[in-house]
Short mmCIF file of C-alpha atoms in Angstrom, two decimals:
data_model
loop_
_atom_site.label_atom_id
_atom_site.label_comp_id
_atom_site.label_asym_id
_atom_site.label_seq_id
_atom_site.Cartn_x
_atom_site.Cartn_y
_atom_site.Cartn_z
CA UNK A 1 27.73 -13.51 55.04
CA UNK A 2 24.52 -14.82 53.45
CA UNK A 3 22.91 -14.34 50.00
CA UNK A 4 21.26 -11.49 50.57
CA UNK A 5 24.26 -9.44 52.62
CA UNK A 6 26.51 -10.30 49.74
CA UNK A 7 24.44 -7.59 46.88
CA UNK A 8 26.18 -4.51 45.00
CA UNK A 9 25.80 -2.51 42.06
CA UNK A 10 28.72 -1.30 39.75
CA UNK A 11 29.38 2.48 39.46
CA UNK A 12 27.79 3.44 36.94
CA UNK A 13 24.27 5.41 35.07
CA UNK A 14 24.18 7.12 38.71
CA UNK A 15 23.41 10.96 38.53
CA UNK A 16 26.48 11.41 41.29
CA UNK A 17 29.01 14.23 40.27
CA UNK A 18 31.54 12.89 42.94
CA UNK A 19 32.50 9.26 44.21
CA UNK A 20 31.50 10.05 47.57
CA UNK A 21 27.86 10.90 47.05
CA UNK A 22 28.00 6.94 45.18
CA UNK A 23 29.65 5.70 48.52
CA UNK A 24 27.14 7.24 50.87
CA UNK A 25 24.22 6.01 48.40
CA UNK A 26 25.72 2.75 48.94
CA UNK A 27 25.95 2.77 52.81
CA UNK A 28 22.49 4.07 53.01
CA UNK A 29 21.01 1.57 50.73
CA UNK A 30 22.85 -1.43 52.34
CA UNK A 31 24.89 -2.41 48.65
CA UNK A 32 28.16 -4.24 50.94
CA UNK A 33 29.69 -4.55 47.19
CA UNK A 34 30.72 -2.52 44.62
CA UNK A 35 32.09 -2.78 41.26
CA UNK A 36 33.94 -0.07 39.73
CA UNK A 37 35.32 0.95 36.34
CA UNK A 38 39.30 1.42 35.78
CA UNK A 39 38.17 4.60 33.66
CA UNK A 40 36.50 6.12 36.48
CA UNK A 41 39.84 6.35 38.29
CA UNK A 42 42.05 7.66 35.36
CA UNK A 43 39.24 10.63 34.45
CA UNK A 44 39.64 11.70 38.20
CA UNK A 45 43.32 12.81 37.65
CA UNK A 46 47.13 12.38 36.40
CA UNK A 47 47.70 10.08 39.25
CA UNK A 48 45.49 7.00 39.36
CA UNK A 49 47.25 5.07 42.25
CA UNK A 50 46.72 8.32 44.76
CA UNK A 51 43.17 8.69 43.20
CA UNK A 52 42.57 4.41 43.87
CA UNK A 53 44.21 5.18 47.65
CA UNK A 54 41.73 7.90 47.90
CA UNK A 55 38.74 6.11 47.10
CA UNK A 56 39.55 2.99 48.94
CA UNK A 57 40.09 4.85 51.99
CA UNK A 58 36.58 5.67 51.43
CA UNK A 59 34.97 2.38 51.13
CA UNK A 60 37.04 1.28 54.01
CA UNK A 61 35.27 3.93 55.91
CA UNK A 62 32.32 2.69 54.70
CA UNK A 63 32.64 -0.94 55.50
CA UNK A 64 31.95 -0.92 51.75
CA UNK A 65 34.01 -3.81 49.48
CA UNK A 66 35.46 -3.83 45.72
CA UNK A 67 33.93 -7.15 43.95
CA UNK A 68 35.99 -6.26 41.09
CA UNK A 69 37.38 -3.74 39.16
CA UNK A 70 37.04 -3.28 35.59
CA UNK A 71 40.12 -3.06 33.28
CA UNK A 72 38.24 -1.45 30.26
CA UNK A 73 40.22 -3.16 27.97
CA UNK A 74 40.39 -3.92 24.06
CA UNK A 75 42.46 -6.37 22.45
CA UNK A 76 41.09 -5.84 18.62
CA UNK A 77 44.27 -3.76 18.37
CA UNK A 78 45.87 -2.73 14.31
CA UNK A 79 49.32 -3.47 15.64
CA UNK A 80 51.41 -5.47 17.60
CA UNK A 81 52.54 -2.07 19.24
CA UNK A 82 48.87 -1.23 20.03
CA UNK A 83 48.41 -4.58 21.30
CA UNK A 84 51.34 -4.43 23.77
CA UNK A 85 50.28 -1.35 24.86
CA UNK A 86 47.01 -2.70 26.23
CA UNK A 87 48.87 -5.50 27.96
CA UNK A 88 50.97 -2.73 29.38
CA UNK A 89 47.68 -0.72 31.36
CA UNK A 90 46.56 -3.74 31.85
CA UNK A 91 49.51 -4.18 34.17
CA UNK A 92 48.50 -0.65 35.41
CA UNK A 93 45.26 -1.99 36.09
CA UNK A 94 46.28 -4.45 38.42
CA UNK A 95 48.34 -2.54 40.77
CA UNK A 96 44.61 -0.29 41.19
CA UNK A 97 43.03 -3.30 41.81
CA UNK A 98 45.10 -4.47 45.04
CA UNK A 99 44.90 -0.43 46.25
CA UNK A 100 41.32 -0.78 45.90
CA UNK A 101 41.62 -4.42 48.04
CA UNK A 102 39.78 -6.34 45.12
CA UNK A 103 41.64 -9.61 43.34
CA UNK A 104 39.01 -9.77 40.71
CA UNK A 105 39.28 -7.85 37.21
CA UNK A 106 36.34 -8.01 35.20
CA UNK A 107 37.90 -8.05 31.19
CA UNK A 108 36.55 -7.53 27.71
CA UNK A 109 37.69 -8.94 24.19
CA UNK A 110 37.64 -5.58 22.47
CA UNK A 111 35.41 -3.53 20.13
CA UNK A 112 35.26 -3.67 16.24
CA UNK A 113 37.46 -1.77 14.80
CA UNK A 114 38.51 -0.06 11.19
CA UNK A 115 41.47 -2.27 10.13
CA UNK A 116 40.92 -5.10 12.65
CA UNK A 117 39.38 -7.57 10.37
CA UNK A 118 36.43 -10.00 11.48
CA UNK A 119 38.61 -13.24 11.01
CA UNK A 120 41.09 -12.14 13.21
CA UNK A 121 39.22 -11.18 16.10
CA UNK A 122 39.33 -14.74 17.90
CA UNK A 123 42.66 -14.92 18.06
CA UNK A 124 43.72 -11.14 18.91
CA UNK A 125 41.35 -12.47 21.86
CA UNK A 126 42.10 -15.56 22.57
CA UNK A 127 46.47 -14.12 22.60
CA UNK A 128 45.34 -11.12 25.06
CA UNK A 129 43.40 -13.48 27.59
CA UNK A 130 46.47 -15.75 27.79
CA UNK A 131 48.66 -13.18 28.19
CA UNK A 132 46.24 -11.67 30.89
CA UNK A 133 46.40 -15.06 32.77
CA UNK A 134 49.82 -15.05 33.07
CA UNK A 135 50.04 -11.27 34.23
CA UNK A 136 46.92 -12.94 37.01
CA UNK A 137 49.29 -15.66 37.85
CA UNK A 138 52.19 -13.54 38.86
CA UNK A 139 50.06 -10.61 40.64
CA UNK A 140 47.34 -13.37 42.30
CA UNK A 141 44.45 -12.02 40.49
CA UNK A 142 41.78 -13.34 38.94
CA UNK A 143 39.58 -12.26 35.56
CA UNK A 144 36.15 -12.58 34.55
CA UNK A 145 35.74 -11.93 31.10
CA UNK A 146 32.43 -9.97 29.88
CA UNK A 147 29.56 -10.63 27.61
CA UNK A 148 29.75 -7.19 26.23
CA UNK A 149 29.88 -5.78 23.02
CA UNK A 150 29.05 -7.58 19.38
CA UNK A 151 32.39 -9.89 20.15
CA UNK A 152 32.00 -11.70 23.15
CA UNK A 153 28.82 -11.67 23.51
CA UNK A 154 28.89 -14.68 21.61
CA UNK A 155 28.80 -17.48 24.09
CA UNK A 156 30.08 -20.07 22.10
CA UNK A 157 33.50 -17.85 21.44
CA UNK A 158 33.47 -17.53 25.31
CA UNK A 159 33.15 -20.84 25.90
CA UNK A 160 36.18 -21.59 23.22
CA UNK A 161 38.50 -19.21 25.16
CA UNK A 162 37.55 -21.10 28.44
CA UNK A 163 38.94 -24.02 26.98
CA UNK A 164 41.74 -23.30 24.92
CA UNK A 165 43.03 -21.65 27.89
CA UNK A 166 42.04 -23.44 30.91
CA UNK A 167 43.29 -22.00 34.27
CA UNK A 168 41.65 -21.77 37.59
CA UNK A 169 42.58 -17.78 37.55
CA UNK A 170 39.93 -17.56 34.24
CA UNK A 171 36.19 -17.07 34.18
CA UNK A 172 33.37 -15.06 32.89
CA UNK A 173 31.07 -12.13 34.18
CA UNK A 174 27.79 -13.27 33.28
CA UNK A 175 25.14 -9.91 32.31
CA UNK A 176 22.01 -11.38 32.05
CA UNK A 177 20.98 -8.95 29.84
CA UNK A 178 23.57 -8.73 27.10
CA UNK A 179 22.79 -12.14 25.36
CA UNK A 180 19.85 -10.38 24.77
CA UNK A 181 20.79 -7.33 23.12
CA UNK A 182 23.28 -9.15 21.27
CA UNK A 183 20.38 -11.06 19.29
CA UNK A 184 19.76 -14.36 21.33
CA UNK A 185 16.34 -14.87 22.24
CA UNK A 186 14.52 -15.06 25.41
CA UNK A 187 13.91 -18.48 25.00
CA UNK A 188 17.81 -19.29 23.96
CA UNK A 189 18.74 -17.44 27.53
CA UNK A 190 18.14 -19.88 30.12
CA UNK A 191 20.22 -23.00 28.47
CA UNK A 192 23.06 -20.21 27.63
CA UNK A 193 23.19 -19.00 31.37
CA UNK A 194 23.39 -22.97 32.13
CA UNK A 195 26.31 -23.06 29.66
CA UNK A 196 28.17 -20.09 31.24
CA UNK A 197 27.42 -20.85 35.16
CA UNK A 198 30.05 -23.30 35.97
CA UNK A 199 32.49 -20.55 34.78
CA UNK A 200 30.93 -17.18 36.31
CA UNK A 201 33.36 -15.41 38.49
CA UNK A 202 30.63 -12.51 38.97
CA UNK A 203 27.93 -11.37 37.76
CA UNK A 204 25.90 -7.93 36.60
CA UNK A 205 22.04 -9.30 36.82
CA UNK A 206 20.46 -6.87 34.35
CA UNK A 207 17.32 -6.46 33.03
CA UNK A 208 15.41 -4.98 30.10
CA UNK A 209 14.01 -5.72 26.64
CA UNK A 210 14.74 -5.66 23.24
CA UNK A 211 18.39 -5.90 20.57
CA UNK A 212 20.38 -3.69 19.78
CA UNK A 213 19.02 0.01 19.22
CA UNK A 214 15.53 -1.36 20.49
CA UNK A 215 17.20 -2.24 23.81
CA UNK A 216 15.92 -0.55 26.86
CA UNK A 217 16.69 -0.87 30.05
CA UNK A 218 14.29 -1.69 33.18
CA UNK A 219 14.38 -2.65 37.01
CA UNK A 220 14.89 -6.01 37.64
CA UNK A 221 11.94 -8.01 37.54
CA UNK A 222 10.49 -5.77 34.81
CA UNK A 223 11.64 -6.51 31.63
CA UNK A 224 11.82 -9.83 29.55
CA UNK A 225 15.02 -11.04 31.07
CA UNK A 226 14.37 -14.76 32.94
CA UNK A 227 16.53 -13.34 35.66
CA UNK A 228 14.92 -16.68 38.49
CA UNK A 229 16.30 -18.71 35.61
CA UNK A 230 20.11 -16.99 36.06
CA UNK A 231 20.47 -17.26 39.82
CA UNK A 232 18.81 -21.05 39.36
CA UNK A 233 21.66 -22.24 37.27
CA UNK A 234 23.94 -19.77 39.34
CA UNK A 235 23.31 -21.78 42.23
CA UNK A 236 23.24 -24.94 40.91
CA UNK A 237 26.87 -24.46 39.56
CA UNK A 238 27.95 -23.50 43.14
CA UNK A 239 28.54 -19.81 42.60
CA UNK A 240 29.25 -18.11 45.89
CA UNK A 241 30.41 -14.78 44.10
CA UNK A 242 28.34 -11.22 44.77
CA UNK A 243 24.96 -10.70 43.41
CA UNK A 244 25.80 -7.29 41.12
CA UNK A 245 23.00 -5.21 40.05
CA UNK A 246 23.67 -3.03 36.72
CA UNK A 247 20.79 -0.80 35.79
CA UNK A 248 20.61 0.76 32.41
CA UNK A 249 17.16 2.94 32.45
CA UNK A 250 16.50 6.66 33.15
CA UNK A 251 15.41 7.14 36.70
CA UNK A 252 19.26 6.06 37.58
CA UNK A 253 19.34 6.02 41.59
CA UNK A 254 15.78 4.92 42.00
CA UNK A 255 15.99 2.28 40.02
CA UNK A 256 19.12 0.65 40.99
CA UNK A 257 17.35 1.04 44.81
CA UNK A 258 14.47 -1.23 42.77
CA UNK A 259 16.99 -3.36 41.43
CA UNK A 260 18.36 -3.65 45.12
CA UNK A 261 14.56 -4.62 46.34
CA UNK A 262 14.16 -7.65 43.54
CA UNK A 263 17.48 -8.96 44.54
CA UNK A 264 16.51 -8.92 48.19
CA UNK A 265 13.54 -10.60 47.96
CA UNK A 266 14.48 -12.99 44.90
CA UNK A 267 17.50 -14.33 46.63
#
């Protein structure tokens, strides 16, 4: 399968009311990959492994693959109980994943939280990635941790997890866009995606401009984001992984077929 066969988006700022409407969008609009969102399973119903059997049933159908499946995550926890308790879905987690035929889960570090304080937040992180590796190790999985959020968006802390806890199952989901909102900028992006390649597991190419509550999304191609730069380094690193498009802006389903266009003729 070449470059260009190997594109997806992840399920998600579509219009769709129901999964199969996102599935048929797909087919039509040649996206072989899809990423989708652990939450999107549980809000479907009490029972998440029929509602994963039902879905991938679908994309089987389809000829339609899961890259990876997001856990949705957060290891800022108050207490050891609420901390265990997210190691616990995350177990969950993994059983959808091999129903939905993906070995990939894409993880976070967690959200700020009241009573979580700031010094604490590496290692809350750096105790639920390990213990996420070894739950990878015994079910054959493997993780990509996000640059999401005001936590690990910080490359350098993602960078320090990679290598206080060095295993082939680890790696990273690079957004190209998130550096960005996080504060880093445009000039900072293109020696921070060179920093993160030889560790990206998958990707959500994203663009858009602007931090924080000035952030707004656009097609790829369109906004500020050196998005050549990304697949450059990318490449150069020797990542074989799919090419995901995320699209954050208003016009939803035509955009992400935009975003499908750029990565088409960029590749």
């Amino acid at each position: 399968m070449n470059e260009r066969q190997k594109i997806g988006v992840i399920y998600y700022n579509f219009s769709f009311t129901f999964f199969p409407e996102f599935v048929t969008w797909c087919q039509q609009h040649q996206a072989n990959f899809v990423e989708i969102q652990a939450g999107t399973i549980y809000q479907a119903g009490n029972n998440p492994e029929k509602q994963a059997e039902k879905m991938a049933a679908l994309l089987r159908q389809h000829q339609i693959v899961v890259s990876q499946l997001s856990a949705g995550n957060d290891f800022l926890q108050r207490t050891p109980a609420e901390f265990k308790a997210q190691i616990e879905r995350l177990l969950q987690v993994c059983r959808l994943a091999k129903i939905l035929g993906t070995s990939q889960l894409r993880i976070d570090g967690g959200w700020p939280k009241e009573g979580v304080p700031e010094e604490k937040y590496f290692q809350l992180i750096l105790d639920g990635v390990k213990q996420a590796v070894e739950i990878a190790e015994r079910e054959n999985l493997h993780l990509a941790l996000d640059n999401h959020g005001s936590v690990t968006n910080n490359y350098q802390l993602q960078l320090e997890v990679f290598s206080r806890v060095a295993s082939p199952r680890l790696g990273a989901n690079l957004d190209t866009m998130n550096y960005r909102w996080y504060g880093y900028s445009v000039e900072e992006l293109p020696g921070i995606y060179q920093a993160m390649a030889p560790f990206v597991k998958h990707t959500h190419l994203k663009d858009g401009t602007g931090t924080r509550s000035a952030y707004q999304g656009r097609v790829l191609g369109e906004g500020e984001i050196p998005l050549k730069e990304a697949v450059a380094a990318l490449r150069k690193a020797g990542y074989t992984g799919v090419w995901c498009a995320e699209y954050e802006g208003s016009d939803k389903e035509a955009g992400y077929a935009r975003c499908l266009e750029w990565l088409r003729n960029n590749l």
